[in-house]
Amino acid sequence: MKKSVVIVAAIIVITVLALMLAGCNPLDEKPEDTSLGYWIKQDVKGEEDLGHRLPPEEFGSTETYLAKEYEPRYGDIHGYVIGLPEEYVVYKVGAYPDLSDGGRFITGIEITDRSVSVFGITVESSGADFESVFKDMGCEVSVENRANGDKVMSAEKGDVTISLTNPAEGRPYIKISVEVTNKTGIVY
């Protein structure tokens, strides 16, 4: 009798642990090797100095900031950044997980600075390195060769996507984004 109770208890513990681990997304956690000030899905409510404000891209839904470590080329009369430096980090801030939830969360990060590492990947990393790192993390990895000559490698797990884009023209960049839903159909 005792033996069967121990077996049943072990099965329950293993099942619970497996279910807990299945819900874990390694992309949700800020990597230890990064110099980024903020991470995807991070609540930044109350943060006053996220950086230099960029002009709004999308009416009403997000704010965009050049990280404070980077100096813009110049600004406009309203105090918005005009002209990004050659290497930069930009943060997008908006509602999460749904537009109707409000709040101020990091919903996007764009990196052109080759000194910034994310899970050991930089803008100068090879496609093979990108694929290896993110497949080992359990991500679904895909490659898209666009008609304009851009090559985009994407790693996706849960609602987070990390992509490395090598454009035919211009600088390579890493983009980190989270899917934000719009269940109530908010129109700006």
mmCIF file of C-alpha atoms in Angstrom:
data_model
loop_
_atom_site.group_PDB
_atom_site.id
_atom_site.type_symbol
_atom_site.label_atom_id
_atom_site.label_comp_id
_atom_site.label_asym_id
_atom_site.label_seq_id
_atom_site.Cartn_x
_atom_site.Cartn_y
_atom_site.Cartn_z
ATOM 1 C CA MET A 1 0.000 0.000 0.000
ATOM 2 C CA LYS A 2 2.766 2.435 0.954
ATOM 3 C CA LYS A 3 4.594 1.688 -2.280
ATOM 4 C CA SER A 4 1.560 2.559 -4.428
ATOM 5 C CA VAL A 5 1.006 5.831 -2.499
ATOM 6 C CA VAL A 6 4.640 6.811 -3.124
ATOM 7 C CA ILE A 7 4.301 5.972 -6.829
ATOM 8 C CA VAL A 8 1.082 7.987 -7.156
ATOM 9 C CA ALA A 9 2.643 10.927 -5.278
ATOM 10 C CA ALA A 10 5.719 10.797 -7.547
ATOM 11 C CA ILE A 11 3.519 10.762 -10.657
ATOM 12 C CA ILE A 12 1.568 13.779 -9.387
ATOM 13 C CA VAL A 13 4.767 15.720 -8.598
ATOM 14 C CA ILE A 14 6.268 14.907 -12.003
ATOM 15 C CA THR A 15 3.053 15.904 -13.776
ATOM 16 C CA VAL A 16 2.828 19.217 -11.898
ATOM 17 C CA LEU A 17 6.492 20.009 -12.634
ATOM 18 C CA ALA A 18 6.055 19.157 -16.317
ATOM 19 C CA LEU A 19 3.002 21.421 -16.573
ATOM 20 C CA MET A 20 4.838 24.258 -14.820
ATOM 21 C CA LEU A 21 7.863 23.946 -17.101
ATOM 22 C CA ALA A 22 5.687 23.732 -20.220
ATOM 23 C CA GLY A 23 4.345 27.202 -19.409
ATOM 24 C CA CYS A 24 7.821 28.725 -18.943
ATOM 25 C CA ASN A 25 9.062 30.914 -21.726
ATOM 26 C CA PRO A 26 12.818 31.572 -21.593
ATOM 27 C CA LEU A 27 12.285 34.675 -23.747
ATOM 28 C CA ASP A 28 10.234 36.269 -20.956
ATOM 29 C CA GLU A 29 13.288 36.551 -18.712
ATOM 30 C CA LYS A 30 15.845 39.297 -19.291
ATOM 31 C CA PRO A 31 19.094 37.567 -20.278
ATOM 32 C CA GLU A 32 21.999 37.967 -17.879
ATOM 33 C CA ASP A 33 24.400 38.775 -20.734
ATOM 34 C CA THR A 34 22.588 41.878 -21.963
ATOM 35 C CA SER A 35 23.315 45.536 -21.332
ATOM 36 C CA LEU A 36 19.726 46.496 -22.169
ATOM 37 C CA GLY A 37 18.139 48.703 -19.539
ATOM 38 C CA TYR A 38 14.676 47.208 -20.026
ATOM 39 C CA TRP A 39 13.255 43.894 -21.226
ATOM 40 C CA ILE A 40 10.187 42.869 -23.180
ATOM 41 C CA LYS A 41 6.935 42.889 -21.134
ATOM 42 C CA GLN A 42 8.625 44.885 -18.355
ATOM 43 C CA ASP A 43 6.244 47.200 -16.512
ATOM 44 C CA VAL A 44 7.687 50.718 -16.754
ATOM 45 C CA LYS A 45 4.811 52.561 -15.110
ATOM 46 C CA GLY A 46 6.335 55.337 -13.053
ATOM 47 C CA GLU A 47 9.613 55.294 -14.995
ATOM 48 C CA GLU A 48 10.230 58.917 -15.863
ATOM 49 C CA ASP A 49 13.448 58.717 -17.899
ATOM 50 C CA LEU A 50 13.220 55.981 -20.512
ATOM 51 C CA GLY A 51 15.287 58.042 -22.914
ATOM 52 C CA HIS A 52 14.783 60.514 -25.738
ATOM 53 C CA ARG A 53 11.207 60.592 -27.067
ATOM 54 C CA LEU A 54 10.645 59.821 -30.757
ATOM 55 C CA PRO A 55 7.683 61.181 -32.736
ATOM 56 C CA PRO A 56 4.593 58.961 -32.443
ATOM 57 C CA GLU A 57 4.490 56.199 -35.073
ATOM 58 C CA GLU A 58 1.077 54.804 -34.303
ATOM 59 C CA PHE A 59 -1.667 57.146 -33.199
ATOM 60 C CA GLY A 60 -2.519 56.619 -29.546
ATOM 61 C CA SER A 61 -1.168 53.134 -28.960
ATOM 62 C CA THR A 62 2.556 53.407 -28.234
ATOM 63 C CA GLU A 63 5.350 55.686 -27.146
ATOM 64 C CA THR A 64 8.830 55.223 -28.615
ATOM 65 C CA TYR A 65 12.133 56.121 -26.939
ATOM 66 C CA LEU A 66 15.763 56.186 -27.981
ATOM 67 C CA ALA A 67 17.560 54.685 -24.958
ATOM 68 C CA LYS A 68 19.150 57.371 -22.801
ATOM 69 C CA GLU A 69 22.679 56.014 -23.410
ATOM 70 C CA TYR A 70 22.483 57.200 -27.045
ATOM 71 C CA GLU A 71 22.547 60.746 -28.329
ATOM 72 C CA PRO A 72 20.127 61.624 -31.134
ATOM 73 C CA ARG A 73 21.519 63.371 -34.199
ATOM 74 C CA TYR A 74 19.154 66.264 -33.546
ATOM 75 C CA GLY A 75 15.671 67.065 -32.241
ATOM 76 C CA ASP A 76 12.697 69.056 -33.411
ATOM 77 C CA ILE A 77 11.029 72.058 -31.795
ATOM 78 C CA HIS A 78 8.689 69.767 -29.826
ATOM 79 C CA GLY A 79 11.576 67.889 -28.211
ATOM 80 C CA TYR A 80 11.201 64.745 -30.302
ATOM 81 C CA VAL A 81 14.244 62.899 -31.625
ATOM 82 C CA ILE A 82 14.777 63.331 -35.339
ATOM 83 C CA GLY A 83 17.592 61.303 -36.807
ATOM 84 C CA LEU A 84 18.751 58.250 -34.923
ATOM 85 C CA PRO A 85 22.456 57.658 -34.376
ATOM 86 C CA GLU A 86 24.139 54.920 -36.400
ATOM 87 C CA GLU A 87 24.037 52.497 -33.461
ATOM 88 C CA TYR A 88 21.119 52.595 -31.061
ATOM 89 C CA VAL A 89 18.533 50.855 -28.919
ATOM 90 C CA VAL A 90 14.888 51.931 -29.224
ATOM 91 C CA TYR A 91 12.105 50.912 -26.812
ATOM 92 C CA LYS A 92 8.393 50.851 -27.639
ATOM 93 C CA VAL A 93 6.049 51.304 -24.701
ATOM 94 C CA GLY A 94 2.348 50.477 -24.708
ATOM 95 C CA ALA A 95 -0.483 48.510 -23.156
ATOM 96 C CA TYR A 96 -0.039 44.787 -22.489
ATOM 97 C CA PRO A 97 -1.323 42.056 -22.758
ATOM 98 C CA ASP A 98 -4.355 43.704 -24.373
ATOM 99 C CA LEU A 99 -4.799 47.288 -25.583
ATOM 100 C CA SER A 100 -7.789 47.668 -23.265
ATOM 101 C CA ASP A 101 -5.648 46.725 -20.236
ATOM 102 C CA GLY A 102 -3.702 49.973 -20.447
ATOM 103 C CA GLY A 103 -0.476 50.352 -18.559
ATOM 104 C CA ARG A 104 3.065 51.062 -19.714
ATOM 105 C CA PHE A 105 4.990 47.984 -20.717
ATOM 106 C CA ILE A 106 7.953 47.424 -23.012
ATOM 107 C CA THR A 107 6.274 45.949 -26.107
ATOM 108 C CA GLY A 108 9.162 46.267 -28.550
ATOM 109 C CA ILE A 109 12.935 46.679 -28.653
ATOM 110 C CA GLU A 110 15.055 47.432 -31.713
ATOM 111 C CA ILE A 111 18.841 47.124 -31.578
ATOM 112 C CA THR A 112 21.477 48.193 -34.110
ATOM 113 C CA ASP A 113 24.300 48.582 -31.567
ATOM 114 C CA ARG A 114 26.737 45.745 -32.211
ATOM 115 C CA SER A 115 27.924 45.811 -28.572
ATOM 116 C CA VAL A 116 24.487 44.778 -27.255
ATOM 117 C CA SER A 117 24.075 41.053 -26.743
ATOM 118 C CA VAL A 118 20.793 39.186 -26.293
ATOM 119 C CA PHE A 119 21.173 35.525 -25.260
ATOM 120 C CA GLY A 120 24.689 35.721 -26.754
ATOM 121 C CA ILE A 121 23.416 37.012 -30.108
ATOM 122 C CA THR A 122 24.427 40.394 -31.548
ATOM 123 C CA VAL A 123 23.601 42.090 -34.847
ATOM 124 C CA GLU A 124 26.834 40.583 -36.184
ATOM 125 C CA SER A 125 25.906 36.970 -35.325
ATOM 126 C CA SER A 126 25.635 34.354 -38.038
ATOM 127 C CA GLY A 127 22.372 32.720 -38.993
ATOM 128 C CA ALA A 128 23.743 29.391 -37.749
ATOM 129 C CA ASP A 129 24.497 30.877 -34.317
ATOM 130 C CA PHE A 130 21.040 32.467 -34.131
ATOM 131 C CA GLU A 131 19.350 29.189 -35.043
ATOM 132 C CA SER A 132 21.443 27.149 -32.618
ATOM 133 C CA VAL A 133 20.844 29.440 -29.623
ATOM 134 C CA PHE A 134 17.105 29.752 -30.056
ATOM 135 C CA LYS A 135 16.398 26.146 -31.031
ATOM 136 C CA ASP A 136 18.235 25.105 -27.863
ATOM 137 C CA MET A 137 15.819 27.370 -25.948
ATOM 138 C CA GLY A 138 12.839 25.558 -27.466
ATOM 139 C CA CYS A 139 11.850 28.313 -29.870
ATOM 140 C CA GLU A 140 10.362 27.853 -33.307
ATOM 141 C CA VAL A 141 12.931 29.292 -35.719
ATOM 142 C CA SER A 142 12.109 30.427 -39.245
ATOM 143 C CA VAL A 143 13.969 32.115 -42.096
ATOM 144 C CA GLU A 144 12.426 34.533 -44.575
ATOM 145 C CA ASN A 145 14.211 35.735 -47.692
ATOM 146 C CA ARG A 146 12.297 38.825 -48.763
ATOM 147 C CA ALA A 147 11.933 40.018 -52.344
ATOM 148 C CA ASN A 148 13.949 43.162 -51.549
ATOM 149 C CA GLY A 149 16.960 41.013 -50.566
ATOM 150 C CA ASP A 150 16.486 41.235 -46.800
ATOM 151 C CA LYS A 151 17.049 38.039 -44.821
ATOM 152 C CA VAL A 152 15.046 37.737 -41.595
ATOM 153 C CA MET A 153 15.590 34.982 -39.040
ATOM 154 C CA SER A 154 12.915 34.785 -36.353
ATOM 155 C CA ALA A 155 12.662 32.861 -33.109
ATOM 156 C CA GLU A 156 9.230 32.589 -31.548
ATOM 157 C CA LYS A 157 8.002 31.155 -28.283
ATOM 158 C CA GLY A 158 4.692 32.050 -26.705
ATOM 159 C CA ASP A 159 3.847 35.657 -27.498
ATOM 160 C CA VAL A 160 7.491 36.810 -27.844
ATOM 161 C CA THR A 161 9.421 37.022 -31.121
ATOM 162 C CA ILE A 162 13.104 37.827 -31.556
ATOM 163 C CA SER A 163 14.330 38.454 -35.078
ATOM 164 C CA LEU A 164 17.673 39.196 -36.679
ATOM 165 C CA THR A 165 17.359 41.101 -39.946
ATOM 166 C CA ASN A 166 20.211 41.405 -42.415
ATOM 167 C CA PRO A 167 18.940 43.948 -44.918
ATOM 168 C CA ALA A 168 20.211 44.096 -48.475
ATOM 169 C CA GLU A 169 20.971 47.755 -47.758
ATOM 170 C CA GLY A 170 21.601 49.299 -44.363
ATOM 171 C CA ARG A 171 22.593 47.997 -40.968
ATOM 172 C CA PRO A 172 21.530 44.659 -39.508
ATOM 173 C CA TYR A 173 19.223 44.859 -36.505
ATOM 174 C CA ILE A 174 17.634 42.740 -33.803
ATOM 175 C CA LYS A 175 13.974 43.264 -33.069
ATOM 176 C CA ILE A 176 12.228 41.886 -29.979
ATOM 177 C CA SER A 177 8.453 42.128 -29.816
ATOM 178 C CA VAL A 178 5.493 40.840 -27.887
ATOM 179 C CA GLU A 179 2.050 40.228 -29.332
ATOM 180 C CA VAL A 180 -0.480 42.684 -27.935
ATOM 181 C CA THR A 181 -4.101 41.670 -28.439
ATOM 182 C CA ASN A 182 -7.034 43.960 -29.167
ATOM 183 C CA LYS A 183 -10.008 41.929 -27.902
ATOM 184 C CA THR A 184 -12.372 44.881 -27.626
ATOM 185 C CA GLY A 185 -11.529 46.247 -31.079
ATOM 186 C CA ILE A 186 -10.116 49.603 -30.002
ATOM 187 C CA VAL A 187 -9.700 51.921 -32.983
ATOM 188 C CA TYR A 188 -7.453 54.983 -32.641
#
